[in-house]
mmCIF file of C-alpha atoms in Angstrom:
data_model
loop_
_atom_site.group_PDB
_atom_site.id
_atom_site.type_symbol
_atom_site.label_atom_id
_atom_site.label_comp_id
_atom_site.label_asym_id
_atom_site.label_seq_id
_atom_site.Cartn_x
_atom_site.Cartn_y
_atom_site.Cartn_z
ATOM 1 C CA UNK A 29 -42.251 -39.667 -22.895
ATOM 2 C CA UNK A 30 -45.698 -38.768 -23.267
ATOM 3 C CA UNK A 31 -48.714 -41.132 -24.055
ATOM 4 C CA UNK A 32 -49.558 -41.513 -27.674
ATOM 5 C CA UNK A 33 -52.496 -43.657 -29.928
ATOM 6 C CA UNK A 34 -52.046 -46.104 -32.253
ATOM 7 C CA UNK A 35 -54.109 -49.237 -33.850
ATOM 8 C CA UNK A 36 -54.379 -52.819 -32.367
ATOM 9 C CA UNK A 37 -53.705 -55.554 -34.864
ATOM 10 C CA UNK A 38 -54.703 -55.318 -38.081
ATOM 11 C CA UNK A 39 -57.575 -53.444 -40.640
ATOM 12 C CA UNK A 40 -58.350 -53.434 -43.935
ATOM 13 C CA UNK A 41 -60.390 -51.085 -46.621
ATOM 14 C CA UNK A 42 -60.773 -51.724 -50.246
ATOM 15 C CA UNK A 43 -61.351 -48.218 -52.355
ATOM 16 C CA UNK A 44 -62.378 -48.832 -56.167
ATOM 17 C CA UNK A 45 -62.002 -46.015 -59.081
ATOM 18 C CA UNK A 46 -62.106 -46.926 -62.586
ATOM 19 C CA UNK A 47 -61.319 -50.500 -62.170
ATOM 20 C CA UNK A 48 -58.599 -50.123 -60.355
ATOM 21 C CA UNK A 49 -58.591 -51.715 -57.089
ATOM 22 C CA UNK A 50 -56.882 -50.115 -53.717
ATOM 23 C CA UNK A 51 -56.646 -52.437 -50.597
ATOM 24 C CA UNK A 52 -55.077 -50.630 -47.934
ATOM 25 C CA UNK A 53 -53.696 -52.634 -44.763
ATOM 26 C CA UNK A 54 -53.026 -50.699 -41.378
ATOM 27 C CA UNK A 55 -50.807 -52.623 -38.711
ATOM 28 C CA UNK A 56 -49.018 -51.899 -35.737
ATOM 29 C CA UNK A 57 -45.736 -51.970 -35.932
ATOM 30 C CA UNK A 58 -43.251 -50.392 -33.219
ATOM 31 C CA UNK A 59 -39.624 -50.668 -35.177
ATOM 32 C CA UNK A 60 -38.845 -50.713 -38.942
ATOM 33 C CA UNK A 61 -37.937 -53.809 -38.725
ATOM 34 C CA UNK A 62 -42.144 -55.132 -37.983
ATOM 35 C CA UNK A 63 -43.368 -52.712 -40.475
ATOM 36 C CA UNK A 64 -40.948 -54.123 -42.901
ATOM 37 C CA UNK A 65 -42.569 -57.820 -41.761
ATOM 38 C CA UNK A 66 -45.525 -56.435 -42.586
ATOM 39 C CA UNK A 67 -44.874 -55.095 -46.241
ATOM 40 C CA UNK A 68 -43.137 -57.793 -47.090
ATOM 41 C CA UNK A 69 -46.484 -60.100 -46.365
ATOM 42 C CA UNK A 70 -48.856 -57.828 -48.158
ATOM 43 C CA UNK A 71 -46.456 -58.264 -51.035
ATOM 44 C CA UNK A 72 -45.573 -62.089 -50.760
ATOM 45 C CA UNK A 73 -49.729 -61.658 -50.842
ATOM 46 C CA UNK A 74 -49.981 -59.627 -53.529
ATOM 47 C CA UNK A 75 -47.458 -60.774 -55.784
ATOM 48 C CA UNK A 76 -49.692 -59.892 -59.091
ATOM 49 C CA UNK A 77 -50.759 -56.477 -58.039
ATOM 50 C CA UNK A 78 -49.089 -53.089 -59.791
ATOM 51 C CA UNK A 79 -47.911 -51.402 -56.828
ATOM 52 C CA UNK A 80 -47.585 -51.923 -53.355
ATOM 53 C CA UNK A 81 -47.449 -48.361 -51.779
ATOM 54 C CA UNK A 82 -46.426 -47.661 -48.255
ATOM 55 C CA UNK A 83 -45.967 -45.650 -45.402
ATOM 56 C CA UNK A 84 -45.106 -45.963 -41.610
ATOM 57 C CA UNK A 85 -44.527 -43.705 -38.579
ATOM 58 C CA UNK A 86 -43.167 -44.820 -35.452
ATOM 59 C CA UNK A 87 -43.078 -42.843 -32.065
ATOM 60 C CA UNK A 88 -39.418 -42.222 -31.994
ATOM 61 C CA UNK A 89 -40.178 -39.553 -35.035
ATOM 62 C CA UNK A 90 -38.461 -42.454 -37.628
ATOM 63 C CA UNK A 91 -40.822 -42.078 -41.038
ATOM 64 C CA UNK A 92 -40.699 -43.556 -44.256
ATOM 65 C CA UNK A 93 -42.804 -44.157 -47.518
ATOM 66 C CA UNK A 94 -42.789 -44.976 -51.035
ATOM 67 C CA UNK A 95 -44.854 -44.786 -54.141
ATOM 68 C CA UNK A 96 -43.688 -47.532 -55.345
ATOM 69 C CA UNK A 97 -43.192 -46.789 -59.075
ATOM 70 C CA UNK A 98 -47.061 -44.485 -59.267
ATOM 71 C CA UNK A 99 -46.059 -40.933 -60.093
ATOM 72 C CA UNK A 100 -43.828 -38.835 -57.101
ATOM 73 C CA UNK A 101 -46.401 -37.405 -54.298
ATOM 74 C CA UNK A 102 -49.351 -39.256 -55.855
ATOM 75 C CA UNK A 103 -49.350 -42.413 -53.239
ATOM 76 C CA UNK A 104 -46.414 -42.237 -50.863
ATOM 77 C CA UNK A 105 -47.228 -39.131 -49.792
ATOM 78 C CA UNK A 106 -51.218 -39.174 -49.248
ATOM 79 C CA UNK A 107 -50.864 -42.458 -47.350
ATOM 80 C CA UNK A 108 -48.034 -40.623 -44.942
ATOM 81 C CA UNK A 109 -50.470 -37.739 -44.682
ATOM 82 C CA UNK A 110 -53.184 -40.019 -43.441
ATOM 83 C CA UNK A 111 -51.768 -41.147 -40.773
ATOM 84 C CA UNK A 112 -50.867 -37.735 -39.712
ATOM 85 C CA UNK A 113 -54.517 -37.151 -40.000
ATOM 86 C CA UNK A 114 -55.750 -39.588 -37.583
ATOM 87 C CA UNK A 115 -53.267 -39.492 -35.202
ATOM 88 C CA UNK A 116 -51.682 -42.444 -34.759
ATOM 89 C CA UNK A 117 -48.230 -43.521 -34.769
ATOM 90 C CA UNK A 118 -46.270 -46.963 -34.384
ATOM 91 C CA UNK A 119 -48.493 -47.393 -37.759
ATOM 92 C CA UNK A 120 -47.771 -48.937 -41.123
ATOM 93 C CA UNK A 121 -49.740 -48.329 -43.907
ATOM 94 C CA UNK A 122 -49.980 -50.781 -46.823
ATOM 95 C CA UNK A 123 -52.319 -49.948 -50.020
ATOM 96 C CA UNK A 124 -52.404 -52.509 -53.004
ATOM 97 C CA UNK A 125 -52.928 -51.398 -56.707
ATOM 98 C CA UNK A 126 -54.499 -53.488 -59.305
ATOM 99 C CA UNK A 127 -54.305 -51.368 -62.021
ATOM 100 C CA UNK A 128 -58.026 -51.233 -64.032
ATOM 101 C CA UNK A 129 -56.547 -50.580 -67.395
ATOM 102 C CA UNK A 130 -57.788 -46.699 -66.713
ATOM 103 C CA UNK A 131 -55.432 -44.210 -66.134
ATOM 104 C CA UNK A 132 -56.569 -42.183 -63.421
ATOM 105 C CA UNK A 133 -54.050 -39.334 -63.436
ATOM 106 C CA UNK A 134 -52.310 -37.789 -60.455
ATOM 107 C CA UNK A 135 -55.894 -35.762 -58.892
ATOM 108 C CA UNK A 136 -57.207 -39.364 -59.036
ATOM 109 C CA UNK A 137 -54.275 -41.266 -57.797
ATOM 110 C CA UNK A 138 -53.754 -38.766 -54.479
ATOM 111 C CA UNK A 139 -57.618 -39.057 -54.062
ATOM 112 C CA UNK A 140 -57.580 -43.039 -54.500
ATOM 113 C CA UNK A 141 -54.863 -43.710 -52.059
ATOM 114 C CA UNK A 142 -55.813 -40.920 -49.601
ATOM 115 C CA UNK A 143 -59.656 -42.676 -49.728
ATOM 116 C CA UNK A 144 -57.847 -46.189 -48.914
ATOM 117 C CA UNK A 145 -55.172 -45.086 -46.507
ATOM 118 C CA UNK A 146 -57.963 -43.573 -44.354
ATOM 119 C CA UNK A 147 -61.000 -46.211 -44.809
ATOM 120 C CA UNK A 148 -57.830 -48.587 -43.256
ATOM 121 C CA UNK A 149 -57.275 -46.245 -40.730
ATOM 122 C CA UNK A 150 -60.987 -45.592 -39.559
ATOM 123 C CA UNK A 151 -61.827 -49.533 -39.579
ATOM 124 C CA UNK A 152 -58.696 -50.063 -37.205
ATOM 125 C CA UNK A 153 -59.428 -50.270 -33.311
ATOM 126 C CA UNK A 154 -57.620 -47.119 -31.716
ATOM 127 C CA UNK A 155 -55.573 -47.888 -28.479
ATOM 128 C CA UNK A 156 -53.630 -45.569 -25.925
ATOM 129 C CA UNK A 157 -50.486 -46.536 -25.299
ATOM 130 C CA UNK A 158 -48.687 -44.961 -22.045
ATOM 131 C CA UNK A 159 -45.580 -45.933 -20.344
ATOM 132 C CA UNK A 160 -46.594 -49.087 -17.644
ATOM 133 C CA UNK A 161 -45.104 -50.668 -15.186
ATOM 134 C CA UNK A 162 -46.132 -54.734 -14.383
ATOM 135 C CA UNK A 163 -45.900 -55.147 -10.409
ATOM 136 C CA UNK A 164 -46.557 -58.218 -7.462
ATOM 137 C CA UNK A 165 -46.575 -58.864 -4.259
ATOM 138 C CA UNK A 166 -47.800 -61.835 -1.937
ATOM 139 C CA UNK A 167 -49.878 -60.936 0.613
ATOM 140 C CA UNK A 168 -51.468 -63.125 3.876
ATOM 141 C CA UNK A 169 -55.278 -64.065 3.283
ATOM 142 C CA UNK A 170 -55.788 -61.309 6.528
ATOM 143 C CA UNK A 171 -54.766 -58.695 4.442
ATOM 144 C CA UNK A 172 -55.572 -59.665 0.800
ATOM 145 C CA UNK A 173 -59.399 -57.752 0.006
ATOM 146 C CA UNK A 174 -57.918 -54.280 1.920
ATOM 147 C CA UNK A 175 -54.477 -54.394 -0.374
ATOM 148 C CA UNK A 176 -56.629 -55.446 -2.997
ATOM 149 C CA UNK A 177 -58.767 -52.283 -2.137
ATOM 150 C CA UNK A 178 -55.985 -49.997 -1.854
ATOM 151 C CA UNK A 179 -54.287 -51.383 -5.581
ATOM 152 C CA UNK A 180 -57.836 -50.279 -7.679
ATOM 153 C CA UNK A 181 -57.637 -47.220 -5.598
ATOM 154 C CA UNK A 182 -53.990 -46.348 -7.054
ATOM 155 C CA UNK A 183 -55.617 -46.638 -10.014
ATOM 156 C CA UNK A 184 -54.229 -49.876 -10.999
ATOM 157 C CA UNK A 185 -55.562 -52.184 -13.484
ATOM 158 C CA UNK A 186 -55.925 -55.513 -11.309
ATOM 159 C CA UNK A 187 -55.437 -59.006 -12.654
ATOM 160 C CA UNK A 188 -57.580 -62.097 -11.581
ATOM 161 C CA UNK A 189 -55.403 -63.289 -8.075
ATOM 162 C CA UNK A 190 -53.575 -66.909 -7.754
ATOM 163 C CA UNK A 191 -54.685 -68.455 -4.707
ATOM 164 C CA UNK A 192 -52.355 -70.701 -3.042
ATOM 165 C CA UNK A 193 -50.436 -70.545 0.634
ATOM 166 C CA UNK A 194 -50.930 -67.072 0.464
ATOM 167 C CA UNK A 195 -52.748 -64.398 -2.174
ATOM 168 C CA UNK A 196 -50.717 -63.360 -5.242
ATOM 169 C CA UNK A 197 -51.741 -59.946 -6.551
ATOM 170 C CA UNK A 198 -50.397 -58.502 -10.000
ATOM 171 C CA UNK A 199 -51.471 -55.371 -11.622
ATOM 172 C CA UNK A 200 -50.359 -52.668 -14.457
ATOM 173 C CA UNK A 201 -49.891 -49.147 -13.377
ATOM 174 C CA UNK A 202 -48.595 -45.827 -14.995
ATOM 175 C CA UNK A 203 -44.894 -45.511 -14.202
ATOM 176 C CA UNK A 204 -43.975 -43.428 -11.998
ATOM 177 C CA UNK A 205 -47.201 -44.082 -9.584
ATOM 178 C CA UNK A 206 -46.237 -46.953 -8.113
ATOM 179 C CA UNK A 207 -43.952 -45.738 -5.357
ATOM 180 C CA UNK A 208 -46.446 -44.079 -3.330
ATOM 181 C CA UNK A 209 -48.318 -47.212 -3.448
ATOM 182 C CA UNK A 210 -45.312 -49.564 -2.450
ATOM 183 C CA UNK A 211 -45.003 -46.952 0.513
ATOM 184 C CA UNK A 212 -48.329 -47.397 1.853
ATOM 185 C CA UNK A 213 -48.512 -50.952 1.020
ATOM 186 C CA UNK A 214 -45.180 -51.445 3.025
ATOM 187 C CA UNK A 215 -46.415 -49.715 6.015
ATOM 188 C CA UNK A 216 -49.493 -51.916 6.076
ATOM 189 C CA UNK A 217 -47.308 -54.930 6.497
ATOM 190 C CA UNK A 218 -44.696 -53.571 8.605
ATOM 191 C CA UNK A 219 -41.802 -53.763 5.765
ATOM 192 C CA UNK A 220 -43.258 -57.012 4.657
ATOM 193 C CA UNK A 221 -44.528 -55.970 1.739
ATOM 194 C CA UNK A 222 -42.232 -57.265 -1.233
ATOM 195 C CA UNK A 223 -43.655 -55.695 -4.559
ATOM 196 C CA UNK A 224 -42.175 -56.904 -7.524
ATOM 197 C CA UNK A 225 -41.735 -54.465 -10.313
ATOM 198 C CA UNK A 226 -40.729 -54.434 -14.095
ATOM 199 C CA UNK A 227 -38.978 -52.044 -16.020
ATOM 200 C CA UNK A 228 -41.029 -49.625 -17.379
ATOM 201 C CA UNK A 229 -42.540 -50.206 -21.074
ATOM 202 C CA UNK A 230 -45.271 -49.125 -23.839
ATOM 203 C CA UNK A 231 -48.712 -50.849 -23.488
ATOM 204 C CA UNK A 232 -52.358 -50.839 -23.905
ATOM 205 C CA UNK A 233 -53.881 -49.100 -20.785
#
């Protein structure tokens, strides 16, 4: 599966018009079952507020929103749309309404959430996600600074080294990549070489 973006943590944006008052939370969240986590917290947070509108995409394709009792395809929708816009997915999408006591009809309902859903979205730190795999291997003190050498050149990401009898290296690398390296890093040590790797997953890198 391909690389994608989506946000780290958690942002928030706070959109006013006529009185009324939008916060809009943006969150990772990689299954339904996290976004849900995280509605049901802006809510539990929010208990006094009109509506709690959402929407979340995740990378398998899985989307869902709701307007939460404002008029059909006046919140639900503009949020979903706005995350379309930037990009992302693995995203919820919370935006709080405390009603001002002004209606602001459905023009300035779609332009109210769409303004929150995307302040959220532009305050939240963008990360590339790609499918990694974790790897390790113990190396003699002779050989650690040229394996070490020929990891970064793989184009690893290199963690600090343990130092004990002998040198324990870990580092992320895009799947996939890492059997060329085991290759050269077992001919170095004459079949010695014992690299440790994890399943392949979705992370930061």
């Amino acid at each position: 599966m391909s690389d994608y973006q989506t946000v780290r943590g958690v942002s928030t944006f706070e959109y006013e018009e006529k009185r009324s008052r939008f916060i809009a939370t943006a969150s990772f969240a990689d299954t339904e079952e996290k976004a849900l986590e995280v509605l049901n917290r802006v809510r539990a947070a929010n208990r006094t507020a009109r509506h709690n509108v959402y929407a979340y995409v995740l990378r398998n394709g899985r989307t869902r929103y709701s307007d939460d009792g404002e008029p059909a395809k006046t919140a639900g929708t503009p949020v979903l749309e706005s995350i379309g816009h930037a990009g992302v997915s693995d995203v919820i999408v919370v935006v709080t309404r405390y009603f001002g006591g002004i209606l602001l009809g459905t023009g300035g309902l779609v332009r109210a959430y769409t303004a929150a859903a995307s302040g959220a979205l532009q305050q939240a730190e963008l990360v590339s996600m790609r499918l990694v795999v974790d790897c390790s291997l113990c190396v003699p003190y002779a050989l650690f600074e040229q394996v070490q050498r020929m990891v970064a050149a793989a184009g690893a990401k290199l963690q600090e080294p343990v130092f004990a009898d002998v040198v324990t290296l870990q580092w992320r690398m895009p799947a996939g990549e890492e059997t060329a390296l085991c290759q050269s890093l077992a001919e170095l040590m004459r079949g010695a070489a014992q690299v440790q790797v994890s399943a392949p997953e979705y992370a930061p890198f």
